[in-house]
Short mmCIF file of C-alpha atoms and ligand atoms in Angstrom, two decimals:
data_model
loop_
_atom_site.label_atom_id
_atom_site.label_comp_id
_atom_site.label_asym_id
_atom_site.label_seq_id
_atom_site.Cartn_x
_atom_site.Cartn_y
_atom_site.Cartn_z
CA MET A 284 12.68 5.95 -37.71
CA VAL A 285 9.87 3.73 -39.00
CA ASN A 286 10.10 0.03 -38.29
CA ALA A 287 9.39 -1.45 -41.73
CA ALA A 288 8.29 -4.77 -40.34
CA LEU A 289 5.61 -3.22 -38.15
CA GLY A 290 4.95 -0.28 -40.42
CA ARG A 291 5.03 2.18 -37.57
CA ASN A 292 7.38 4.02 -35.33
CA PRO A 293 8.76 1.49 -32.80
CA LEU A 294 8.24 4.03 -30.02
CA GLN A 295 4.47 4.04 -30.57
CA TYR A 296 2.40 1.85 -28.27
CA ASP A 297 -1.28 1.52 -27.80
CA ASP A 298 -1.69 3.55 -24.68
CA PRO A 299 -2.82 7.20 -24.98
CA TYR A 300 0.46 8.55 -23.66
CA SER A 301 2.65 6.86 -26.18
CA GLU A 302 3.75 10.02 -27.84
CA LYS A 303 4.44 12.11 -24.81
CA ILE A 304 6.39 11.83 -21.61
CA VAL A 305 3.92 12.10 -18.76
CA THR A 306 4.98 13.33 -15.36
CA ILE A 307 2.97 12.47 -12.25
CA GLU A 308 1.85 16.09 -12.00
CA ARG A 309 0.52 16.11 -15.51
CA PHE A 310 -1.20 12.77 -15.07
CA ILE A 311 -2.94 13.75 -11.79
CA LEU A 312 -4.09 17.02 -13.38
CA ASP A 313 -5.45 15.13 -16.40
CA LYS A 314 -7.35 12.81 -14.06
CA GLN A 315 -8.73 15.75 -12.14
CA LYS A 316 -10.47 16.91 -15.32
CA GLY A 317 -12.67 13.86 -15.02
CA TYR A 318 -14.26 15.33 -11.88
CA PRO A 319 -16.10 18.52 -12.82
CA GLY A 320 -16.19 20.82 -9.77
CA ALA A 321 -12.94 19.44 -8.36
CA THR A 322 -11.08 22.16 -6.51
CA GLY A 323 -7.63 20.69 -6.92
CA THR A 324 -7.27 20.06 -3.14
CA LEU A 325 -6.89 16.30 -3.60
CA THR A 326 -4.59 16.81 -6.48
CA ASN A 327 -2.32 18.95 -4.30
CA ILE A 328 -2.32 16.33 -1.50
CA LEU A 329 -1.17 13.74 -4.02
CA TYR A 330 1.60 16.12 -5.18
CA ASP A 331 2.74 16.58 -1.56
CA ILE A 332 2.82 12.87 -1.08
CA ALA A 333 4.86 12.41 -4.28
CA LEU A 334 7.24 15.08 -3.00
CA ALA A 335 7.49 13.39 0.42
CA SER A 336 8.34 10.07 -1.25
CA LYS A 337 11.12 11.69 -3.32
CA ILE A 338 12.63 13.10 -0.11
CA ILE A 339 12.24 9.71 1.63
CA ALA A 340 13.69 7.88 -1.38
CA SER A 341 16.74 10.08 -1.39
CA ARG A 342 17.39 8.96 2.19
CA THR A 343 16.54 5.29 1.80
CA THR A 344 19.00 4.95 -1.10
CA ARG A 345 21.75 6.35 1.18
CA ALA A 346 20.73 4.41 4.21
CA GLY A 347 24.01 2.61 4.56
CA LEU A 348 26.00 5.71 4.07
CA VAL A 349 24.69 8.18 6.56
CA GLU A 350 24.17 8.29 10.31
CA ILE A 351 20.44 7.84 9.76
CA LEU A 352 20.75 4.03 9.72
CA GLY A 353 20.08 2.14 12.93
CA SER A 354 17.71 1.83 15.77
CA THR A 355 16.73 4.73 17.98
CA GLY A 356 16.38 2.27 20.87
CA ARG A 357 12.79 3.33 21.44
CA GLU A 358 9.63 1.19 20.82
CA ASN A 359 6.51 2.17 18.91
CA VAL A 360 2.97 1.43 19.99
CA GLN A 361 3.18 -2.17 18.69
CA GLY A 362 6.25 -2.73 20.88
CA GLU A 363 8.54 -2.95 17.84
CA THR A 364 11.85 -1.19 17.71
CA VAL A 365 11.58 2.12 15.82
CA GLN A 366 14.38 2.78 13.41
CA LYS A 367 15.51 6.23 12.48
CA LEU A 368 14.45 6.07 8.93
CA ASP A 369 10.87 5.32 10.10
CA GLU A 370 10.89 8.53 12.13
CA TYR A 371 12.33 10.51 9.33
CA ALA A 372 9.72 9.25 6.84
CA ASP A 373 7.03 9.85 9.43
CA SER A 374 8.00 13.43 10.09
CA ILE A 375 8.46 14.31 6.38
CA LEU A 376 4.89 13.12 5.58
CA PHE A 377 3.53 15.06 8.54
CA LYS A 378 5.44 18.24 7.88
CA LEU A 379 4.54 18.40 4.22
CA ASN A 380 0.82 18.17 5.05
CA ASP A 381 0.28 19.92 8.37
CA HIS A 382 0.25 23.52 7.17
CA THR A 383 -1.43 23.35 3.73
CA GLY A 384 -5.04 23.84 4.86
CA ARG A 385 -6.01 20.71 2.93
CA VAL A 386 -6.07 18.15 5.73
CA ALA A 387 -8.35 17.98 8.79
CA VAL A 388 -6.33 15.41 10.68
CA MET A 389 -3.69 12.70 10.07
CA ALA A 390 -2.74 9.40 11.70
CA SER A 391 0.45 7.39 11.29
CA GLU A 392 1.30 3.83 12.16
CA GLU A 393 4.16 5.20 14.25
CA HIS A 394 1.90 7.07 16.68
CA PRO A 395 -0.69 5.71 19.13
CA ASP A 396 -3.22 8.56 18.60
CA ILE A 397 -4.42 10.74 15.83
CA LEU A 398 -2.13 13.61 14.69
CA ALA A 399 -3.86 16.93 15.05
CA ILE A 400 -3.11 19.78 12.73
CA PRO A 401 -1.25 22.39 14.71
CA GLU A 402 -3.44 25.17 16.06
CA GLN A 403 -1.69 27.90 13.98
CA TYR A 404 -2.72 26.26 10.74
CA GLU A 405 -6.10 25.93 9.03
CA THR A 406 -7.69 22.53 8.45
CA GLY A 407 -9.18 21.24 5.18
CA PRO A 408 -11.62 18.67 3.83
CA TYR A 409 -9.43 15.50 3.76
CA VAL A 410 -8.01 12.95 6.22
CA LEU A 411 -4.57 11.44 5.55
CA LEU A 412 -3.53 8.11 7.07
CA TYR A 413 -0.13 6.56 6.50
CA ASP A 414 2.40 3.85 7.27
CA PRO A 415 5.59 5.88 6.63
CA LEU A 416 7.95 2.97 6.18
CA ASP A 417 6.37 -0.48 5.89
CA GLY A 418 8.66 -3.46 6.17
CA SER A 419 11.06 -1.52 8.32
CA SER A 420 12.75 -4.69 9.60
CA ASN A 421 14.27 -4.81 6.07
CA ILE A 422 15.97 -1.40 6.22
CA ASP A 423 19.26 -2.67 7.65
CA VAL A 424 19.59 -5.45 5.06
CA ASN A 425 19.06 -3.39 1.88
CA VAL A 426 15.75 -5.00 0.97
CA SER A 427 12.78 -3.11 -0.52
CA ILE A 428 10.54 -1.10 1.85
CA GLY A 429 7.59 1.12 1.21
CA THR A 430 5.21 3.92 2.24
CA ILE A 431 1.45 3.32 2.25
CA PHE A 432 -1.11 6.14 2.25
CA ALA A 433 -4.91 6.46 2.44
CA ILE A 434 -7.07 9.57 1.92
CA TYR A 435 -10.70 10.03 3.02
CA ARG A 436 -13.08 12.96 3.14
CA ARG A 437 -13.51 14.26 6.63
CA LYS A 438 -16.79 13.38 8.34
CA SER A 439 -16.69 16.12 11.00
CA ALA A 440 -18.08 19.47 9.89
CA SER A 441 -15.20 21.78 10.72
CA GLY A 442 -12.34 22.60 13.07
CA ARG A 443 -9.68 19.97 13.96
CA GLY A 444 -10.48 16.49 12.68
CA THR A 445 -11.47 13.65 15.04
CA LEU A 446 -10.75 10.02 15.61
CA GLU A 447 -14.04 9.24 13.80
CA ASP A 448 -12.67 10.96 10.71
CA CYS A 449 -9.80 8.43 10.76
CA LEU A 450 -11.96 5.33 11.41
CA GLN A 451 -13.71 5.06 8.05
CA ARG A 452 -14.43 2.05 5.92
CA GLY A 453 -12.04 1.36 3.02
CA ARG A 454 -14.93 1.56 0.57
CA ASP A 455 -15.13 5.28 1.36
CA LEU A 456 -11.54 5.88 0.34
CA VAL A 457 -11.02 8.78 -2.03
CA ALA A 458 -7.46 7.80 -2.92
CA ALA A 459 -4.87 5.30 -1.79
CA GLY A 460 -1.41 4.20 -2.88
CA TYR A 461 2.05 3.16 -1.97
CA VAL A 462 5.61 3.97 -2.74
CA ILE A 463 8.16 1.15 -3.16
CA TYR A 464 11.75 1.96 -2.51
CA GLY A 465 13.37 -0.84 -4.50
CA ALA A 466 15.83 -1.18 -7.38
CA SER A 467 13.96 1.94 -8.48
CA THR A 468 11.41 3.97 -6.61
CA MET A 469 7.81 3.64 -7.81
CA LEU A 470 4.63 5.41 -6.70
CA VAL A 471 1.43 3.45 -7.36
CA TYR A 472 -1.94 5.08 -6.67
CA SER A 473 -5.60 5.10 -7.41
CA THR A 474 -8.38 7.68 -7.06
CA GLY A 475 -10.95 5.12 -8.10
CA GLN A 476 -10.18 5.37 -11.78
CA GLY A 477 -7.83 2.39 -12.07
CA VAL A 478 -4.29 1.90 -10.68
CA HIS A 479 -1.42 3.78 -12.15
CA GLY A 480 2.31 3.46 -11.54
CA PHE A 481 5.09 6.04 -11.86
CA THR A 482 8.81 5.43 -11.73
CA LEU A 483 11.19 8.01 -10.20
CA ASP A 484 14.07 9.19 -12.39
CA PRO A 485 16.44 10.14 -9.58
CA SER A 486 18.68 12.14 -11.87
CA VAL A 487 15.94 14.67 -12.51
CA GLY A 488 13.87 14.07 -9.38
CA GLU A 489 10.70 13.35 -11.29
CA PHE A 490 8.14 10.53 -11.37
CA PHE A 491 7.19 9.47 -14.88
CA LEU A 492 4.20 7.40 -15.91
CA SER A 493 5.52 3.91 -16.48
CA HIS A 494 2.60 1.54 -15.62
CA PRO A 495 -0.80 2.97 -16.70
CA ASN A 496 -3.96 1.01 -15.85
CA ILE A 497 -2.34 -1.84 -13.92
CA ARG A 498 -4.46 -5.01 -13.75
CA PHE A 499 -3.71 -8.31 -12.02
CA PRO A 500 -2.67 -10.70 -14.85
CA ALA A 501 -5.29 -13.37 -15.45
CA LYS A 502 -2.91 -16.28 -14.77
CA PRO A 503 -1.35 -15.71 -11.33
CA LYS A 504 2.12 -17.14 -10.55
CA TYR A 505 2.99 -16.61 -6.87
CA TYR A 506 1.78 -17.04 -3.35
CA SER A 507 3.42 -14.96 -0.69
CA THR A 508 3.22 -15.69 3.01
CA ASN A 509 5.50 -16.31 5.96
CA GLN A 510 5.30 -20.07 5.81
CA GLY A 511 7.62 -20.30 8.81
CA TYR A 512 4.45 -19.76 10.94
CA GLU A 513 2.55 -22.59 9.28
CA ARG A 514 2.31 -24.60 12.52
CA TYR A 515 0.53 -21.65 14.17
CA TRP A 516 -2.10 -21.35 11.45
CA THR A 517 -5.65 -22.62 11.41
CA GLU A 518 -6.55 -25.82 9.54
CA GLY A 519 -8.23 -23.90 6.76
CA VAL A 520 -5.11 -21.75 6.02
CA ARG A 521 -2.85 -24.80 6.17
CA ARG A 522 -5.03 -26.66 3.69
CA TYR A 523 -5.32 -23.61 1.49
CA THR A 524 -1.53 -23.52 1.31
CA GLU A 525 -1.39 -27.14 0.38
CA TRP A 526 -3.91 -26.48 -2.34
CA LEU A 527 -1.69 -23.59 -3.67
CA GLN A 528 1.18 -25.99 -3.81
CA GLY A 529 -0.92 -28.71 -5.46
CA ARG A 530 -0.22 -31.02 -2.52
CA ASP A 531 -3.93 -31.86 -1.99
CA GLY A 532 -3.97 -33.86 -5.20
CA GLY A 533 -5.07 -30.90 -7.28
CA ASN A 534 -3.26 -29.44 -10.24
CA THR A 535 -2.38 -26.03 -8.85
CA SER A 536 1.26 -25.15 -8.44
CA PHE A 537 2.29 -21.71 -7.50
CA SER A 538 5.82 -20.55 -6.72
CA LEU A 539 6.43 -19.09 -3.29
CA ARG A 540 7.86 -15.61 -3.07
CA TYR A 541 8.08 -13.80 0.22
CA ILE A 542 10.05 -10.60 0.85
CA GLY A 543 8.67 -9.63 4.24
CA SER A 544 7.79 -6.14 3.10
CA MET A 545 4.11 -6.15 2.27
CA VAL A 546 4.43 -3.31 -0.23
CA ALA A 547 7.06 -5.23 -2.19
CA ASP A 548 5.19 -8.53 -2.01
CA PHE A 549 1.98 -6.81 -3.07
CA HIS A 550 3.70 -4.96 -5.88
CA ARG A 551 5.27 -8.10 -7.33
CA ASN A 552 1.97 -9.91 -7.23
CA LEU A 553 0.15 -7.00 -8.78
CA LEU A 554 2.48 -7.12 -11.77
CA THR A 555 2.80 -10.92 -12.06
CA GLY A 556 -0.44 -12.23 -10.48
CA GLY A 557 -0.68 -13.92 -7.18
CA VAL A 558 -1.92 -13.84 -3.60
CA PHE A 559 -0.37 -12.36 -0.47
CA TYR A 560 -1.63 -13.44 2.94
CA TYR A 561 -0.82 -12.80 6.58
CA PRO A 562 -3.39 -14.92 8.38
CA ALA A 563 -4.42 -15.18 12.00
CA ASP A 564 -1.91 -17.28 13.94
CA ALA A 565 -1.40 -18.60 17.44
CA LYS A 566 2.26 -17.64 17.78
CA ASP A 567 1.53 -16.26 21.23
CA GLY A 568 -0.57 -19.17 22.38
CA THR A 569 -4.01 -17.84 21.38
CA LEU A 570 -5.32 -17.15 17.91
CA SER A 571 -4.44 -13.52 17.05
CA SER A 572 -5.88 -11.37 14.28
CA GLY A 573 -2.62 -11.47 12.31
CA LYS A 574 -0.09 -8.70 12.11
CA LEU A 575 -1.24 -6.18 9.59
CA ARG A 576 -3.22 -3.02 10.45
CA LEU A 577 -6.61 -2.45 8.86
CA VAL A 578 -6.38 1.33 8.72
CA TYR A 579 -2.77 1.88 7.63
CA GLU A 580 -2.01 -1.20 5.56
CA CYS A 581 -4.93 -3.41 4.64
CA ALA A 582 -7.67 -0.94 3.59
CA PRO A 583 -5.48 1.06 1.19
CA MET A 584 -4.03 -2.16 -0.35
CA ALA A 585 -7.49 -3.65 -0.65
CA PHE A 586 -8.64 -0.52 -2.48
CA LEU A 587 -5.78 -0.78 -4.93
CA ALA A 588 -6.43 -4.55 -5.39
CA GLU A 589 -10.09 -3.99 -6.29
CA GLN A 590 -9.21 -1.15 -8.63
CA ALA A 591 -6.77 -3.55 -10.40
CA GLY A 592 -9.41 -6.26 -10.73
CA GLY A 593 -8.42 -8.25 -7.64
CA THR A 594 -9.86 -8.39 -4.15
CA ALA A 595 -9.03 -8.50 -0.45
CA SER A 596 -10.53 -10.38 2.43
CA ASP A 597 -9.98 -11.00 6.15
CA GLY A 598 -10.80 -14.65 5.42
CA ALA A 599 -14.49 -14.15 5.55
CA ASN A 600 -15.35 -10.54 4.72
CA ARG A 601 -14.48 -8.00 2.07
CA VAL A 602 -11.82 -5.77 3.68
CA LEU A 603 -13.27 -2.59 2.16
CA ASP A 604 -16.49 -3.24 4.13
CA LEU A 605 -14.87 -3.52 7.52
CA GLN A 606 -15.65 -0.74 9.96
CA PRO A 607 -12.35 -0.02 11.93
CA GLU A 608 -12.89 -0.02 15.69
CA SER A 609 -9.55 1.42 16.61
CA LEU A 610 -6.58 3.06 14.83
CA HIS A 611 -4.18 0.16 15.31
CA GLN A 612 -6.66 -2.71 14.81
CA ARG A 613 -5.09 -5.72 13.15
CA ILE A 614 -6.85 -8.20 10.78
CA PRO A 615 -5.99 -11.38 8.95
CA PHE A 616 -5.29 -10.29 5.42
CA PHE A 617 -5.60 -12.07 2.03
CA VAL A 618 -5.06 -9.92 -1.09
CA GLY A 619 -4.49 -10.53 -4.75
CA ASN A 620 -6.16 -12.27 -7.72
CA GLN A 621 -9.83 -12.65 -6.99
CA GLU A 622 -10.12 -16.39 -7.47
CA LEU A 623 -7.15 -16.99 -5.13
CA VAL A 624 -8.58 -14.82 -2.34
CA GLU A 625 -12.00 -16.49 -2.77
CA LYS A 626 -10.37 -19.89 -2.53
CA ALA A 627 -8.84 -18.91 0.79
CA GLU A 628 -12.31 -17.89 2.00
CA GLU A 629 -13.69 -21.27 0.92
CA PHE A 630 -11.03 -23.21 2.87
CA ILE A 631 -11.45 -21.09 5.91
CA ALA A 632 -15.29 -21.39 5.80
CA GLN A 633 -14.94 -25.16 5.56
CA PHE A 634 -12.02 -25.88 7.96
CA GLY A 635 -11.74 -22.74 10.07
P1 AHM B 164 5.87 -3.07 9.86
O1 AHM B 164 4.80 -2.07 9.43
O2 AHM B 164 6.20 -2.89 11.28
O3 AHM B 164 7.04 -2.99 8.96
O4 AHM B 164 5.22 -4.54 9.73
C1 AHM B 164 4.59 -4.92 8.60
C2 AHM B 164 5.38 -5.90 7.77
C3 AHM B 164 4.80 -6.20 6.42
O5 AHM B 164 5.39 -5.32 5.45
C4 AHM B 164 5.27 -7.62 6.16
O6 AHM B 164 4.35 -8.23 5.35
C5 AHM B 164 5.22 -8.22 7.57
O7 AHM B 164 5.44 -7.12 8.43
C6 AHM B 164 6.29 -9.21 7.76
O8 AHM B 164 6.11 -9.80 8.97
P2 AHM B 164 6.85 -11.21 9.39
O9 AHM B 164 8.25 -10.88 9.60
O10 AHM B 164 6.11 -11.67 10.59
O11 AHM B 164 6.67 -12.14 8.23
MG1 MG B 165 3.64 -1.43 8.27
#
């Protein structure tokens, strides 16, 4: 039916997919056409991650109903209690990618060392790193959680992949993304051609393109941080926070939103504009490097941020330029609208 006032069909929008329903498979294949010579290997890894996230989503949405909820009583390499849903997500991601011949090696936030491809399977050209369930302290209280993934080309020539394959700079990422298990499940990813979001229709088990070409809005609204730790922060981070609140006499005034699941905090800020930070703190007496892991959490989110017109910093350096020294290395992390991240760097450079 034509909308007389607009003179056009009300279902027509300006994006190129307005007249068709685009599944994630179709979209990834369309994007692959932009890379002549592409073999489809990366495309298939992305399919497998989308499939893994559907399986994980089906469990997370039933978390209160099945035996899966609760702690296993064991601790992971960070000394945190591992919950069963973390283990489930971890094993699904591994099992969907270990036998395909597309991946040389994997690494997961839940394991201290790299995850070798089993001997009976062939290896492939890519490296897959993931945080299977980020924000896992929120599982038991029905708050959004997420999966983060990062894909690199292998550096080693052949055979089983190595630790060096896993310790690459974020600027060499081939693809990265996250899945948010929230009111709906969304997969957001980039292969370096912008950031695109897909929403899962659970009734048909399919992701549909819902957010093409996501960009940070020009006027950011939120800052997100665990302000309960303010007394452990450095002078620069405290003053930066006062600036965000307009308490330093300036005219800025951002609202505070903090979920405690980085994927969910990042996702909200990506859609509404804002900055997320988990800075260095002295909770344990000496100044730490923060909480978030460069390889599993910060580098992939930094890649997405830059692809969406934002940026990410450790307070002094571009995150995508950092060379990881170990798999579980933590860094202070500031990510979001470029001007807000740069402002944090200014305060830290001036006050420490
Ligand atoms: P996790 O990977 O063990 O879940 O930890 C990472 C999470 C982030 O999602 C979140 O931003 C942060 O931990 C919250 O930490 P805190 O409770 O100290 O604010
Ligand atoms: Mg995590």
